[in-house]
Amino acid sequence: MSLPLDAADSPPDSSDSAAQTGVRGVKSAARTVELLELLASRQNRPARLRELSEALGAPRSSIYALIRTLVEHGWVRTDATGTLYSIGIRALLAGTTYLDTDPYLRIVQPHINDLGALLDETIHFGRLDRGDIVYLATKESSQYLRPFSRVGRRLPAFSTAMGKSLLAERLGTGVEVPIPEQLTPLTPNTLVDRDALVRDLELTRRRGYAIDNEENYAGVTCFGFALRYTGPPTDAISCSVPISRLTDDRTREIVEAMERTRLAIERMAPMDLSGLTTGL
């Protein structure tokens, strides 16, 4: 059964679209990327045309012309009513190709699998992209199961152990990653005071690894280690542990195992002192 269209969400008529842009007039690669990134950032929440237009600051007719092109080519999908849009299957295929051809992931994956089997905790591998960490691989603990896959998800670098380990590597280097002016907490423990965050990053650099103390997910502590095969580092590994299982002895065991794994990965990885191209 079709649902009634909201006037603000219904497609513009052909004369409106043709007068302002027309499908043939949509040539902006930057606008296309912005639209796809916006849809991806919403994860499982489809968006209406009005929301996309307002978020991108562009006319509805222009966004509609662009989104119809992307729907036709499989980069965006729509629901049965034609009013709700989300990321399409072509984006999945492109992302899978990225993972399949990444030279570092092929090296890291067996190591995090072995580390996960040794510790039976959840191990992550991620990459810094602007001010966020993007998860590229995860080895889940057998002691609990997540209702979703972490791979492909994006989280603020300042609130995650992997992100903080990489931000700490950049202190005083002139290639610091911009930290948002407004730090939005993910949990009550998230560091949202900039001075406190900088002090934590300085401690991270001296200690050699980062600690996310329930800053990203309540009830979970995470230990993050930068992988120094690029200069400055862009990749990191982490170990997530429920605080109910975390003792001083367990912390030492995890940190020592993570450090061994970091060194093993760095010995095998091709060195690239220019850094990865990730939009930093």
Coordinates of C-alpha atoms in Angstrom, one line a residue:
M1 CA 0.0 0.0 0.0
S2 CA 1.4 3.4 -1.0
L3 CA 1.8 6.1 1.7
P4 CA 0.7 9.7 1.0
L5 CA 3.6 11.9 0.1
D6 CA 4.6 14.9 2.2
A7 CA 4.7 17.9 -0.1
A8 CA 8.2 18.8 1.1
D9 CA 9.4 15.2 0.4
S10 CA 7.7 14.6 -3.0
P11 CA 9.9 14.8 -6.1
P12 CA 9.8 18.3 -7.8
D13 CA 8.0 18.4 -11.0
S14 CA 9.9 18.0 -14.2
S15 CA 9.7 21.7 -15.2
D16 CA 11.1 22.8 -11.8
S17 CA 13.9 20.3 -12.1
A18 CA 14.7 21.2 -15.7
A19 CA 14.5 24.9 -15.0
Q20 CA 17.0 24.9 -12.1
T21 CA 19.4 22.1 -12.9
G22 CA 18.1 19.1 -14.9
V23 CA 19.7 15.7 -14.7
R24 CA 22.3 16.6 -17.3
G25 CA 23.4 19.6 -15.4
V26 CA 24.4 17.6 -12.3
K27 CA 28.2 17.4 -12.7
S28 CA 29.6 18.2 -9.2
A29 CA 31.8 15.3 -8.0
A30 CA 32.1 17.1 -4.6
R31 CA 28.3 17.2 -4.2
T32 CA 28.0 13.5 -5.0
V33 CA 30.6 12.6 -2.5
E34 CA 29.0 14.8 0.2
L35 CA 25.6 13.2 -0.5
L36 CA 27.0 9.6 -0.2
E37 CA 29.0 10.4 2.9
L38 CA 25.9 12.0 4.5
L39 CA 23.8 8.9 3.8
A40 CA 26.6 6.6 5.1
S41 CA 26.9 8.6 8.3
R42 CA 23.2 7.9 9.0
Q43 CA 23.9 4.2 9.2
N44 CA 20.5 2.5 9.4
R45 CA 18.4 5.7 9.3
P46 CA 17.1 6.5 5.8
A47 CA 16.7 10.1 4.9
R48 CA 14.0 12.1 3.1
L49 CA 14.7 14.5 0.2
R50 CA 14.0 17.5 2.5
E51 CA 16.5 16.3 5.1
L52 CA 19.3 15.8 2.5
S53 CA 18.6 19.2 0.9
E54 CA 18.7 21.0 4.2
A55 CA 21.9 19.2 5.4
L56 CA 23.7 19.9 2.1
G57 CA 22.4 23.4 1.8
A58 CA 21.3 22.8 -1.8
P59 CA 17.9 23.1 -3.7
R60 CA 15.6 20.1 -3.5
S61 CA 15.5 20.0 -7.3
S62 CA 19.3 19.7 -7.5
I63 CA 19.5 17.0 -4.9
Y64 CA 16.6 15.1 -6.4
A65 CA 18.3 15.1 -9.9
L66 CA 21.5 13.9 -8.3
I67 CA 19.9 11.2 -6.1
R68 CA 17.9 9.8 -9.0
T69 CA 21.1 9.3 -11.0
L70 CA 22.7 7.6 -8.0
V71 CA 19.6 5.4 -7.5
E72 CA 19.7 4.3 -11.2
H73 CA 23.4 3.3 -10.8
G74 CA 22.9 1.5 -7.5
W75 CA 24.8 3.9 -5.2
V76 CA 21.6 4.9 -3.4
R77 CA 18.5 2.9 -2.8
T78 CA 15.0 4.0 -2.1
D79 CA 12.0 2.5 -0.4
A80 CA 8.7 1.4 -2.0
T81 CA 7.2 4.9 -1.6
G82 CA 10.2 6.6 -3.3
T83 CA 10.6 9.1 -0.5
L84 CA 13.2 7.5 1.8
Y85 CA 16.9 7.1 0.7
S86 CA 19.8 5.2 2.0
I87 CA 23.2 3.9 0.8
G88 CA 23.1 1.4 -2.0
I89 CA 24.8 -1.8 -2.9
R90 CA 27.4 -0.3 -5.1
A91 CA 28.9 1.5 -2.1
L92 CA 29.3 -1.9 -0.4
L93 CA 31.0 -3.3 -3.5
A94 CA 33.4 -0.3 -3.5
G95 CA 34.1 -0.7 0.2
T96 CA 34.8 -4.4 -0.2
T97 CA 37.2 -3.7 -3.0
Y98 CA 39.0 -1.3 -0.7
L99 CA 39.4 -3.9 2.0
D100 CA 40.4 -6.6 -0.5
T101 CA 43.2 -4.5 -1.9
D102 CA 44.6 -2.8 1.2
P103 CA 48.2 -4.0 1.7
Y104 CA 48.2 -3.4 5.5
L105 CA 44.9 -5.2 6.2
R106 CA 46.3 -8.4 4.7
I107 CA 49.2 -8.3 7.1
V108 CA 47.2 -7.2 10.2
Q109 CA 44.2 -9.6 9.9
P110 CA 46.1 -12.8 10.9
H111 CA 47.7 -11.0 13.8
I112 CA 44.5 -9.7 15.3
N113 CA 42.9 -13.1 14.7
D114 CA 45.7 -14.7 16.7
L115 CA 45.5 -12.0 19.4
G116 CA 41.8 -12.5 19.7
A117 CA 42.2 -16.2 20.1
L118 CA 44.9 -15.7 22.8
L119 CA 43.0 -13.1 24.9
D120 CA 39.4 -13.9 23.9
E121 CA 38.6 -10.2 23.9
T122 CA 37.4 -8.1 21.0
I123 CA 40.3 -6.8 18.8
H124 CA 39.9 -4.0 16.3
F125 CA 42.0 -2.6 13.5
G126 CA 41.2 1.0 12.3
R127 CA 42.4 3.9 10.2
L128 CA 42.4 7.6 10.9
D129 CA 40.3 9.5 8.4
R130 CA 40.2 13.3 9.1
G131 CA 39.0 13.5 12.7
D132 CA 37.4 10.0 12.8
I133 CA 38.5 6.4 13.2
V134 CA 37.1 4.0 10.5
Y135 CA 37.0 0.3 11.6
L136 CA 38.5 -1.9 8.9
A137 CA 38.6 -5.3 10.8
T138 CA 37.3 -6.8 14.0
K139 CA 37.9 -10.1 15.8
E140 CA 35.0 -10.6 18.2
S141 CA 35.3 -12.2 21.6
S142 CA 33.5 -15.5 22.1
Q143 CA 32.2 -14.2 25.4
Y144 CA 29.7 -11.8 24.0
L145 CA 28.2 -10.9 20.6
R146 CA 27.5 -7.6 19.1
P147 CA 24.2 -7.1 17.3
F148 CA 26.1 -5.4 14.4
S149 CA 29.3 -5.5 12.6
R150 CA 31.9 -2.9 13.5
V151 CA 33.6 -2.9 10.1
G152 CA 33.0 0.3 8.2
R153 CA 31.7 2.2 11.2
R154 CA 33.1 5.6 11.9
L155 CA 33.7 7.1 15.4
P156 CA 35.3 10.3 16.6
A157 CA 39.0 9.8 17.1
F158 CA 39.1 11.8 20.4
S159 CA 36.8 9.3 22.1
T160 CA 38.4 6.0 21.1
A161 CA 41.6 4.3 22.1
M162 CA 42.7 3.8 18.5
G163 CA 42.0 7.4 17.7
K164 CA 43.7 8.8 20.8
S165 CA 46.8 6.6 20.2
L166 CA 47.1 8.3 16.7
L167 CA 46.3 11.8 17.9
A168 CA 49.0 11.5 20.5
E169 CA 51.6 10.6 17.8
R170 CA 50.9 13.9 16.2
L171 CA 51.4 16.2 19.1
G172 CA 54.0 18.8 18.3
T173 CA 54.6 17.5 14.8
G174 CA 52.8 20.1 12.8
V175 CA 50.4 17.5 11.4
E176 CA 47.9 17.4 14.2
V177 CA 44.4 16.3 13.3
P178 CA 41.9 19.2 14.0
I179 CA 39.8 18.4 17.1
P180 CA 36.2 19.7 16.8
E181 CA 35.5 22.9 18.6
Q182 CA 32.5 21.3 20.2
L183 CA 33.3 17.9 21.7
T184 CA 30.1 15.9 21.9
P185 CA 30.2 13.2 24.6
L186 CA 29.3 9.6 23.7
T187 CA 29.2 8.6 27.4
P188 CA 29.4 10.5 30.7
N189 CA 33.2 9.6 30.7
T190 CA 34.0 11.1 27.3
L191 CA 36.6 13.9 27.6
V192 CA 35.0 17.0 26.3
D193 CA 37.3 19.5 28.0
R194 CA 40.0 20.3 25.4
D195 CA 42.8 20.9 28.0
A196 CA 41.9 17.6 29.7
L197 CA 42.0 15.8 26.3
V198 CA 45.5 17.3 25.5
R199 CA 46.8 16.1 28.9
D200 CA 45.4 12.7 28.2
L201 CA 47.1 12.6 24.8
E202 CA 50.4 13.7 26.3
L203 CA 50.1 10.9 28.9
T204 CA 49.3 8.5 26.0
R205 CA 52.5 9.5 24.2
R206 CA 54.7 8.9 27.3
R207 CA 53.0 5.6 28.2
G208 CA 53.1 4.3 24.6
Y209 CA 49.4 3.4 24.3
A210 CA 46.0 5.0 24.8
I211 CA 43.2 4.1 27.2
D212 CA 39.6 4.7 26.5
N213 CA 38.1 4.6 30.0
E214 CA 34.4 4.0 29.1
E215 CA 34.6 7.1 26.9
N216 CA 33.1 5.5 23.8
Y217 CA 30.9 2.7 25.3
A218 CA 29.7 2.5 28.9
G219 CA 31.1 -0.5 30.8
V220 CA 34.0 -1.1 28.3
T221 CA 37.6 -0.1 28.6
C222 CA 39.8 -0.1 25.5
F223 CA 43.5 -0.1 24.9
G224 CA 44.8 1.4 21.7
F225 CA 48.3 1.1 20.0
A226 CA 49.4 3.1 17.0
L227 CA 51.0 1.1 14.2
R228 CA 54.1 3.0 13.2
Y229 CA 54.7 1.7 9.7
T230 CA 53.7 5.1 8.2
G231 CA 54.9 8.5 9.2
P232 CA 52.9 9.8 10.9
P233 CA 50.9 6.7 11.8
T234 CA 47.4 6.4 10.4
D235 CA 46.5 2.9 11.6
A236 CA 46.0 1.4 15.0
I237 CA 44.9 -1.7 16.8
S238 CA 42.8 -1.9 20.0
C239 CA 41.5 -4.4 22.6
S240 CA 38.0 -3.8 24.1
V241 CA 37.4 -5.3 27.6
P242 CA 34.3 -5.2 29.8
I243 CA 35.4 -3.5 33.0
S244 CA 33.8 -6.3 35.0
R245 CA 36.7 -8.6 33.8
L246 CA 39.5 -6.1 34.1
T247 CA 42.0 -6.6 36.9
D248 CA 45.6 -5.2 37.3
D249 CA 47.0 -8.6 36.2
R250 CA 44.6 -8.8 33.2
T251 CA 45.5 -5.3 32.2
R252 CA 49.2 -6.2 32.2
E253 CA 48.5 -9.3 30.2
I254 CA 46.6 -7.4 27.6
V255 CA 49.1 -4.6 27.3
E256 CA 52.0 -7.0 26.9
A257 CA 50.2 -9.0 24.3
M258 CA 49.1 -5.9 22.4
E259 CA 52.7 -4.6 22.4
R260 CA 54.0 -7.9 21.0
T261 CA 51.4 -7.8 18.3
R262 CA 52.2 -4.2 17.4
L263 CA 55.9 -5.0 17.0
A264 CA 55.2 -8.1 14.9
I265 CA 52.9 -6.2 12.6
E266 CA 55.4 -3.4 12.2
R267 CA 58.2 -5.8 11.4
M268 CA 56.1 -7.3 8.5
A269 CA 54.5 -4.2 7.1
P270 CA 56.1 -2.2 4.3
M271 CA 57.4 1.1 5.7
D272 CA 55.9 4.2 4.2
L273 CA 57.2 7.4 5.7
S274 CA 54.9 9.6 3.6
G275 CA 51.8 8.3 5.3
L276 CA 48.6 6.9 3.8
T277 CA 46.3 9.2 1.7
T278 CA 43.3 9.3 4.0
G279 CA 42.1 12.9 3.7
L280 CA 44.2 14.1 6.7

